[in-house]
Amino acid sequence: MELRHLRYFIAVAEEGSVTLAAERRLFTSQPSLSRQLKDLEDEVGTQLMVRSPKGIELTPAGRAFLEHARLALAQVDAARDAARRAGPSTTTFALGFLTGEEVAWMGKAMKLLRTELPRIEVTISSQHSPYLAEGLVQGKLDAAFLRAEENMPELEFIPVSREPLRIIMPSDHPLAESEQVDIKDIANEVFIGLSDVATPLRRTVERYLADNGLDIQPTHRVDNLTQAMSLVSSTRGVALLPSYAEAFLPWSVTSRHLAGETPSVQLCLGYRRSSQSPILRYFLSRIAEISEVPEGEVLDDWAGSHRPHKA
């Protein structure tokens, strides 16, 4: 006699129908379930249920068997739960990524965690940078790859990458004929700007334009890469985006390097200063293995109050 036979019997007894038990609870075929019940009766050595106009009814032997079957399954479930409680616990580590950065950083991060800590259950969140920062502050995330957000004294930011800006434009745009584009050449173009959900990137772009004597008011502002690509293609406008955006360009959109000194925006690993997570501490101790920024590099001027912490 197997546990599945007990489960089948209980399901049919409670539903009062082989067909309903098969469809609603056991997700098996009615003929197969009938055979399993016949095998159970053969092993018990007596008839446990009979068909009636009202459906399946238990015999006196069936009613007695039902009580013990329920007790047996309850004891099995209790044994399973006790074993799980006594076994090694699984630690959850919540990791966030600025939307689009998963392509470059998720594999690297997971390798650090899973090589030495195979029992970690890692949960992944993909969001705009401000929402990731808020998740860190609230304790919903343990660490996140994001921009260094202002006015977040609870958080520490470690630079892991510097992403140079690229100019994004339609593939058949006249400016695409050159390998490099002088930023002043976009003065009369439709310009796709960034919304406040990308504050660090927006400030970098605006500062770069101002440093080059350009006072450009965006025709549109976008929250994410998908919106940027769509508007560049549909309006035949141009945008300044970090180099990681090149991995997501559709055929109708292309990118070019900027002539002269190219500005960049930092991607950081952020975490809550007060966190006591041993997994986070382990992760921080190895972050230099995947970082593309020399250890100890200071953050951009506008976020200068947040200096990188040596893990």
mmCIF file of C-alpha atoms in Angstrom:
data_model
loop_
_atom_site.group_PDB
_atom_site.id
_atom_site.type_symbol
_atom_site.label_atom_id
_atom_site.label_comp_id
_atom_site.label_asym_id
_atom_site.label_seq_id
_atom_site.Cartn_x
_atom_site.Cartn_y
_atom_site.Cartn_z
ATOM 1 C CA MET A 1 0.000 0.000 0.000
ATOM 2 C CA GLU A 2 1.382 3.405 -1.000
ATOM 3 C CA LEU A 3 0.641 6.875 0.320
ATOM 4 C CA ARG A 4 -0.882 7.857 -3.007
ATOM 5 C CA HIS A 5 -3.541 5.168 -2.527
ATOM 6 C CA LEU A 6 -4.550 6.805 0.758
ATOM 7 C CA ARG A 7 -4.684 10.238 -0.837
ATOM 8 C CA TYR A 8 -6.793 8.935 -3.701
ATOM 9 C CA PHE A 9 -9.202 7.211 -1.345
ATOM 10 C CA ILE A 10 -9.620 10.291 0.862
ATOM 11 C CA ALA A 11 -10.204 12.551 -2.153
ATOM 12 C CA VAL A 12 -12.952 10.283 -3.549
ATOM 13 C CA ALA A 13 -14.572 9.889 -0.129
ATOM 14 C CA GLU A 14 -14.674 13.654 0.405
ATOM 15 C CA GLU A 15 -15.868 14.503 -3.108
ATOM 16 C CA GLY A 16 -18.390 11.654 -3.246
ATOM 17 C CA SER A 17 -17.454 11.072 -6.872
ATOM 18 C CA VAL A 18 -14.576 9.428 -8.709
ATOM 19 C CA THR A 19 -14.971 11.839 -11.615
ATOM 20 C CA LEU A 20 -14.927 14.986 -9.475
ATOM 21 C CA ALA A 21 -11.984 13.769 -7.389
ATOM 22 C CA ALA A 22 -10.033 12.999 -10.558
ATOM 23 C CA GLU A 23 -10.721 16.387 -12.137
ATOM 24 C CA ARG A 24 -10.720 18.769 -9.188
ATOM 25 C CA ARG A 25 -8.120 17.419 -6.801
ATOM 26 C CA LEU A 26 -5.993 14.676 -8.303
ATOM 27 C CA PHE A 27 -5.676 15.864 -11.908
ATOM 28 C CA THR A 28 -5.712 12.356 -13.283
ATOM 29 C CA SER A 29 -8.061 10.390 -15.494
ATOM 30 C CA GLN A 30 -11.181 8.716 -14.114
ATOM 31 C CA PRO A 31 -10.245 5.199 -15.402
ATOM 32 C CA SER A 32 -6.793 5.430 -13.823
ATOM 33 C CA LEU A 33 -8.255 6.538 -10.480
ATOM 34 C CA SER A 34 -10.783 3.692 -10.546
ATOM 35 C CA ARG A 35 -7.958 1.182 -11.045
ATOM 36 C CA GLN A 36 -6.019 2.653 -8.132
ATOM 37 C CA LEU A 37 -9.058 2.330 -5.860
ATOM 38 C CA LYS A 38 -9.604 -1.287 -6.978
ATOM 39 C CA ASP A 39 -5.960 -2.068 -6.171
ATOM 40 C CA LEU A 40 -6.424 -0.530 -2.710
ATOM 41 C CA GLU A 41 -9.518 -2.618 -2.007
ATOM 42 C CA ASP A 42 -7.726 -5.760 -3.169
ATOM 43 C CA GLU A 43 -4.870 -5.065 -0.769
ATOM 44 C CA VAL A 44 -7.178 -4.241 2.164
ATOM 45 C CA GLY A 45 -9.227 -7.344 1.390
ATOM 46 C CA THR A 46 -12.697 -5.836 1.582
ATOM 47 C CA GLN A 47 -14.950 -3.426 -0.258
ATOM 48 C CA LEU A 48 -14.496 0.169 0.871
ATOM 49 C CA MET A 49 -17.030 2.044 -1.284
ATOM 50 C CA VAL A 50 -20.060 1.430 -3.453
ATOM 51 C CA ARG A 51 -21.809 3.366 -6.200
ATOM 52 C CA SER A 52 -25.283 4.708 -5.502
ATOM 53 C CA PRO A 53 -27.692 7.140 -7.185
ATOM 54 C CA LYS A 54 -26.147 9.863 -5.005
ATOM 55 C CA GLY A 55 -22.586 8.989 -6.080
ATOM 56 C CA ILE A 56 -19.908 7.128 -4.155
ATOM 57 C CA GLU A 57 -20.801 5.975 -0.640
ATOM 58 C CA LEU A 58 -18.488 4.371 1.898
ATOM 59 C CA THR A 59 -19.183 0.950 3.341
ATOM 60 C CA PRO A 60 -18.807 0.464 7.122
ATOM 61 C CA ALA A 61 -15.301 -0.826 6.391
ATOM 62 C CA GLY A 62 -14.668 2.246 4.238
ATOM 63 C CA ARG A 63 -15.698 4.638 7.008
ATOM 64 C CA ALA A 64 -13.352 2.910 9.443
ATOM 65 C CA PHE A 65 -10.546 2.951 6.894
ATOM 66 C CA LEU A 66 -11.093 6.665 6.155
ATOM 67 C CA GLU A 67 -10.443 7.651 9.766
ATOM 68 C CA HIS A 68 -7.152 5.772 9.894
ATOM 69 C CA ALA A 69 -6.110 6.943 6.425
ATOM 70 C CA ARG A 70 -6.480 10.575 7.471
ATOM 71 C CA LEU A 71 -4.492 9.929 10.643
ATOM 72 C CA ALA A 72 -1.739 8.173 8.700
ATOM 73 C CA LEU A 73 -1.371 11.078 6.233
ATOM 74 C CA ALA A 74 -1.395 13.609 9.067
ATOM 75 C CA GLN A 75 1.457 11.744 10.731
ATOM 76 C CA VAL A 76 3.394 11.622 7.453
ATOM 77 C CA ASP A 77 2.962 15.379 6.972
ATOM 78 C CA ALA A 78 4.077 16.015 10.558
ATOM 79 C CA ALA A 79 7.173 13.856 10.020
ATOM 80 C CA ARG A 80 8.027 15.749 6.846
ATOM 81 C CA ASP A 81 7.665 19.149 8.543
ATOM 82 C CA ALA A 82 9.795 18.024 11.494
ATOM 83 C CA ALA A 83 12.536 16.869 9.145
ATOM 84 C CA ARG A 84 12.496 20.186 7.301
ATOM 85 C CA ARG A 85 12.744 22.137 10.549
ATOM 86 C CA ALA A 86 15.660 20.016 11.715
ATOM 87 C CA GLY A 87 17.494 20.279 8.402
ATOM 88 C CA PRO A 88 19.745 23.135 7.266
ATOM 89 C CA SER A 89 17.792 26.337 6.721
ATOM 90 C CA THR A 90 17.763 28.189 3.427
ATOM 91 C CA THR A 91 18.930 31.791 3.531
ATOM 92 C CA THR A 92 17.234 34.283 1.243
ATOM 93 C CA PHE A 93 19.276 37.050 -0.364
ATOM 94 C CA ALA A 94 17.287 39.744 -2.197
ATOM 95 C CA LEU A 95 19.228 41.308 -5.057
ATOM 96 C CA GLY A 96 18.064 44.221 -7.203
ATOM 97 C CA PHE A 97 19.139 45.443 -10.636
ATOM 98 C CA LEU A 98 18.586 48.684 -12.481
ATOM 99 C CA THR A 99 16.359 47.606 -15.353
ATOM 100 C CA GLY A 100 18.542 46.597 -18.284
ATOM 101 C CA GLU A 101 21.691 46.033 -16.217
ATOM 102 C CA GLU A 102 20.770 42.402 -15.505
ATOM 103 C CA VAL A 103 22.359 41.395 -18.806
ATOM 104 C CA ALA A 104 25.813 42.511 -17.707
ATOM 105 C CA TRP A 105 25.698 41.986 -13.943
ATOM 106 C CA MET A 106 23.319 39.226 -12.919
ATOM 107 C CA GLY A 107 25.560 36.397 -14.081
ATOM 108 C CA LYS A 108 28.584 37.875 -12.321
ATOM 109 C CA ALA A 109 26.696 38.429 -9.088
ATOM 110 C CA MET A 110 25.126 34.981 -9.074
ATOM 111 C CA LYS A 111 28.512 33.370 -9.612
ATOM 112 C CA LEU A 112 29.889 35.079 -6.520
ATOM 113 C CA LEU A 113 26.973 33.910 -4.419
ATOM 114 C CA ARG A 114 26.451 30.390 -5.687
ATOM 115 C CA THR A 115 30.034 29.226 -5.943
ATOM 116 C CA GLU A 116 30.557 29.231 -2.184
ATOM 117 C CA LEU A 117 26.998 29.376 -0.907
ATOM 118 C CA PRO A 118 24.905 26.808 -2.793
ATOM 119 C CA ARG A 119 22.123 26.866 -0.216
ATOM 120 C CA ILE A 120 21.257 30.509 -0.769
ATOM 121 C CA GLU A 121 17.883 31.262 -2.310
ATOM 122 C CA VAL A 122 18.390 34.422 -4.360
ATOM 123 C CA THR A 123 15.409 36.579 -5.284
ATOM 124 C CA ILE A 124 15.743 39.089 -8.128
ATOM 125 C CA SER A 125 14.084 42.477 -8.555
ATOM 126 C CA SER A 126 14.350 44.719 -11.619
ATOM 127 C CA GLN A 127 13.351 48.371 -11.117
ATOM 128 C CA HIS A 128 14.219 52.003 -11.664
ATOM 129 C CA SER A 129 17.088 53.179 -9.461
ATOM 130 C CA PRO A 130 15.017 55.261 -6.977
ATOM 131 C CA TYR A 131 12.716 52.305 -6.324
ATOM 132 C CA LEU A 132 15.683 50.026 -5.735
ATOM 133 C CA ALA A 133 17.138 52.518 -3.269
ATOM 134 C CA GLU A 134 13.816 52.675 -1.447
ATOM 135 C CA GLY A 135 13.750 48.877 -1.334
ATOM 136 C CA LEU A 136 17.178 48.882 0.308
ATOM 137 C CA VAL A 137 16.102 51.442 2.910
ATOM 138 C CA GLN A 138 12.967 49.437 3.726
ATOM 139 C CA GLY A 139 14.914 46.188 4.034
ATOM 140 C CA LYS A 140 13.129 44.581 1.077
ATOM 141 C CA LEU A 141 16.455 44.258 -0.742
ATOM 142 C CA ASP A 142 19.850 43.242 0.624
ATOM 143 C CA ALA A 143 21.886 44.747 -2.210
ATOM 144 C CA ALA A 144 21.238 46.365 -5.574
ATOM 145 C CA PHE A 145 23.098 47.449 -8.696
ATOM 146 C CA LEU A 146 21.851 51.000 -9.191
ATOM 147 C CA ARG A 147 22.802 54.663 -9.492
ATOM 148 C CA ALA A 148 23.970 56.446 -6.353
ATOM 149 C CA GLU A 149 20.824 58.251 -5.255
ATOM 150 C CA GLU A 150 20.935 61.544 -3.369
ATOM 151 C CA ASN A 151 19.633 62.076 0.162
ATOM 152 C CA MET A 152 19.970 58.429 1.149
ATOM 153 C CA PRO A 153 22.208 58.592 4.266
ATOM 154 C CA GLU A 154 21.087 55.094 5.251
ATOM 155 C CA LEU A 155 22.778 53.628 2.200
ATOM 156 C CA GLU A 156 26.349 52.991 1.105
ATOM 157 C CA PHE A 157 27.283 53.021 -2.576
ATOM 158 C CA ILE A 158 30.301 51.230 -4.041
ATOM 159 C CA PRO A 159 31.106 52.127 -7.673
ATOM 160 C CA VAL A 160 31.396 49.007 -9.819
ATOM 161 C CA SER A 161 31.321 50.437 -13.337
ATOM 162 C CA ARG A 162 31.677 53.648 -15.293
ATOM 163 C CA GLU A 163 29.441 53.702 -18.356
ATOM 164 C CA PRO A 164 30.352 56.246 -21.038
ATOM 165 C CA LEU A 165 27.490 58.040 -22.716
ATOM 166 C CA ARG A 166 26.615 57.230 -26.319
ATOM 167 C CA ILE A 167 24.482 59.204 -28.714
ATOM 168 C CA ILE A 168 21.475 57.182 -29.883
ATOM 169 C CA MET A 169 19.760 57.976 -33.200
ATOM 170 C CA PRO A 170 17.807 56.381 -36.067
ATOM 171 C CA SER A 171 19.976 54.036 -38.106
ATOM 172 C CA ASP A 172 19.518 56.161 -41.244
ATOM 173 C CA HIS A 173 20.094 59.510 -39.535
ATOM 174 C CA PRO A 174 22.664 61.764 -41.285
ATOM 175 C CA LEU A 175 24.755 61.903 -38.097
ATOM 176 C CA ALA A 176 25.108 58.108 -38.251
ATOM 177 C CA GLU A 177 27.404 58.468 -41.253
ATOM 178 C CA SER A 178 30.258 59.390 -38.916
ATOM 179 C CA GLU A 179 31.944 57.116 -36.381
ATOM 180 C CA GLN A 180 31.962 59.944 -33.844
ATOM 181 C CA VAL A 181 29.526 62.787 -33.328
ATOM 182 C CA ASP A 182 30.311 66.262 -32.029
ATOM 183 C CA ILE A 183 27.702 67.000 -29.383
ATOM 184 C CA LYS A 184 27.164 70.500 -30.818
ATOM 185 C CA ASP A 185 25.820 68.909 -33.994
ATOM 186 C CA ILE A 186 22.616 67.932 -32.172
ATOM 187 C CA ALA A 187 21.697 71.525 -31.317
ATOM 188 C CA ASN A 188 18.769 71.571 -33.763
ATOM 189 C CA GLU A 189 17.702 67.948 -33.401
ATOM 190 C CA VAL A 190 14.657 66.579 -31.619
ATOM 191 C CA PHE A 191 16.122 65.642 -28.237
ATOM 192 C CA ILE A 192 14.828 62.817 -26.056
ATOM 193 C CA GLY A 193 15.549 63.619 -22.418
ATOM 194 C CA LEU A 194 15.274 61.702 -19.167
ATOM 195 C CA SER A 195 12.662 61.895 -16.443
ATOM 196 C CA ASP A 196 13.252 62.268 -12.711
ATOM 197 C CA VAL A 197 13.331 58.494 -12.185
ATOM 198 C CA ALA A 198 16.814 58.635 -13.728
ATOM 199 C CA THR A 199 18.109 61.621 -11.740
ATOM 200 C CA PRO A 200 21.853 60.759 -11.690
ATOM 201 C CA LEU A 201 21.883 60.065 -15.432
ATOM 202 C CA ARG A 202 19.739 63.114 -16.177
ATOM 203 C CA ARG A 203 22.128 65.371 -14.258
ATOM 204 C CA THR A 204 25.139 63.924 -16.044
ATOM 205 C CA VAL A 205 23.525 64.572 -19.437
ATOM 206 C CA GLU A 206 22.385 68.095 -18.541
ATOM 207 C CA ARG A 207 25.794 68.999 -17.121
ATOM 208 C CA TYR A 208 27.522 67.706 -20.268
ATOM 209 C CA LEU A 209 25.242 69.734 -22.538
ATOM 210 C CA ALA A 210 25.740 72.870 -20.439
ATOM 211 C CA ASP A 211 29.525 72.420 -20.411
ATOM 212 C CA ASN A 212 29.381 72.435 -24.218
ATOM 213 C CA GLY A 213 27.289 75.591 -24.367
ATOM 214 C CA LEU A 214 24.063 73.833 -25.331
ATOM 215 C CA ASP A 215 20.726 74.874 -23.868
ATOM 216 C CA ILE A 216 18.530 72.073 -25.186
ATOM 217 C CA GLN A 217 15.025 71.527 -23.875
ATOM 218 C CA PRO A 218 13.917 67.919 -24.430
ATOM 219 C CA THR A 219 10.936 67.422 -26.718
ATOM 220 C CA HIS A 220 10.101 64.258 -24.748
ATOM 221 C CA ARG A 221 11.261 62.728 -21.492
ATOM 222 C CA VAL A 222 11.471 58.970 -20.884
ATOM 223 C CA ASP A 223 11.619 56.611 -17.917
ATOM 224 C CA ASN A 224 13.297 53.606 -19.501
ATOM 225 C CA LEU A 225 15.216 52.231 -22.465
ATOM 226 C CA THR A 226 12.150 50.905 -24.252
ATOM 227 C CA GLN A 227 10.547 54.331 -24.301
ATOM 228 C CA ALA A 228 13.790 55.921 -25.439
ATOM 229 C CA MET A 229 14.221 53.521 -28.367
ATOM 230 C CA SER A 230 10.613 53.937 -29.442
ATOM 231 C CA LEU A 231 10.758 57.730 -29.404
ATOM 232 C CA VAL A 232 14.130 57.889 -31.139
ATOM 233 C CA SER A 233 12.724 55.725 -33.915
ATOM 234 C CA SER A 234 9.307 57.369 -34.207
ATOM 235 C CA THR A 235 10.337 61.029 -33.856
ATOM 236 C CA ARG A 236 13.736 60.649 -35.566
ATOM 237 C CA GLY A 237 15.202 62.281 -32.505
ATOM 238 C CA VAL A 238 18.444 61.674 -30.622
ATOM 239 C CA ALA A 239 19.211 60.736 -27.024
ATOM 240 C CA LEU A 240 22.218 60.393 -24.748
ATOM 241 C CA LEU A 241 22.249 57.061 -22.924
ATOM 242 C CA PRO A 242 24.818 54.901 -21.107
ATOM 243 C CA SER A 243 26.739 52.404 -23.220
ATOM 244 C CA TYR A 244 24.839 49.410 -21.782
ATOM 245 C CA ALA A 245 21.839 50.559 -23.843
ATOM 246 C CA GLU A 246 23.669 49.399 -26.991
ATOM 247 C CA ALA A 247 22.801 45.782 -26.114
ATOM 248 C CA PHE A 248 19.091 46.597 -26.543
ATOM 249 C CA LEU A 249 19.081 48.601 -29.783
ATOM 250 C CA PRO A 250 16.532 47.480 -32.405
ATOM 251 C CA TRP A 251 17.521 47.453 -36.063
ATOM 252 C CA SER A 252 15.991 50.893 -36.594
ATOM 253 C CA VAL A 253 18.207 52.556 -33.982
ATOM 254 C CA THR A 254 21.984 52.845 -33.769
ATOM 255 C CA SER A 255 24.622 54.441 -31.546
ATOM 256 C CA ARG A 256 27.772 56.467 -32.053
ATOM 257 C CA HIS A 257 30.645 57.569 -29.821
ATOM 258 C CA LEU A 258 30.848 61.186 -28.770
ATOM 259 C CA ALA A 259 33.828 63.198 -30.002
ATOM 260 C CA GLY A 260 36.224 64.582 -27.410
ATOM 261 C CA GLU A 261 36.100 63.862 -23.707
ATOM 262 C CA THR A 262 33.186 61.499 -23.103
ATOM 263 C CA PRO A 263 31.120 61.817 -19.919
ATOM 264 C CA SER A 264 30.165 58.732 -18.002
ATOM 265 C CA VAL A 265 27.705 57.670 -15.345
ATOM 266 C CA GLN A 266 28.474 55.310 -12.490
ATOM 267 C CA LEU A 267 26.750 52.061 -11.671
ATOM 268 C CA CYS A 268 27.082 51.220 -8.000
ATOM 269 C CA LEU A 269 26.403 48.389 -5.640
ATOM 270 C CA GLY A 270 24.153 49.824 -2.944
ATOM 271 C CA TYR A 271 23.318 48.366 0.463
ATOM 272 C CA ARG A 272 21.948 49.456 3.832
ATOM 273 C CA ARG A 273 24.677 50.536 6.239
ATOM 274 C CA SER A 274 22.925 48.958 9.226
ATOM 275 C CA SER A 275 22.433 45.554 7.609
ATOM 276 C CA GLN A 276 23.686 42.632 9.683
ATOM 277 C CA SER A 277 23.300 40.056 6.915
ATOM 278 C CA PRO A 278 26.321 37.696 6.870
ATOM 279 C CA ILE A 279 25.559 36.922 3.227
ATOM 280 C CA LEU A 280 25.786 40.618 2.378
ATOM 281 C CA ARG A 281 29.123 40.878 4.171
ATOM 282 C CA TYR A 282 30.399 37.895 2.225
ATOM 283 C CA PHE A 283 29.143 39.400 -1.033
ATOM 284 C CA LEU A 284 30.836 42.731 -0.263
ATOM 285 C CA SER A 285 34.096 40.957 0.532
ATOM 286 C CA ARG A 286 34.171 39.581 -3.027
ATOM 287 C CA ILE A 287 32.658 42.464 -4.993
ATOM 288 C CA ALA A 288 36.123 43.614 -6.117
ATOM 289 C CA GLU A 289 36.324 40.422 -8.198
ATOM 290 C CA ILE A 290 33.659 41.699 -10.583
ATOM 291 C CA SER A 291 34.040 45.465 -10.182
ATOM 292 C CA GLU A 292 35.358 47.447 -13.144
ATOM 293 C CA VAL A 293 36.270 50.442 -10.973
ATOM 294 C CA PRO A 294 39.521 50.665 -8.983
ATOM 295 C CA GLU A 295 38.864 50.085 -5.291
ATOM 296 C CA GLY A 296 38.503 53.309 -3.337
ATOM 297 C CA GLU A 297 37.381 55.504 -6.234
ATOM 298 C CA VAL A 298 35.214 58.413 -5.074
ATOM 299 C CA LEU A 299 31.721 58.910 -6.412
ATOM 300 C CA ASP A 300 30.731 61.768 -8.716
ATOM 301 C CA ASP A 301 30.773 65.308 -7.293
ATOM 302 C CA TRP A 302 27.012 65.676 -6.783
ATOM 303 C CA ALA A 303 27.014 62.507 -4.663
ATOM 304 C CA GLY A 304 30.270 63.289 -2.937
ATOM 305 C CA SER A 305 28.795 62.825 0.499
ATOM 306 C CA HIS A 306 28.650 59.095 -0.205
ATOM 307 C CA ARG A 307 32.106 57.669 -0.443
ATOM 308 C CA PRO A 308 32.731 54.034 -1.297
ATOM 309 C CA HIS A 309 33.157 51.692 1.598
ATOM 310 C CA LYS A 310 36.043 49.247 1.524
ATOM 311 C CA ALA A 311 34.446 45.827 1.741
#
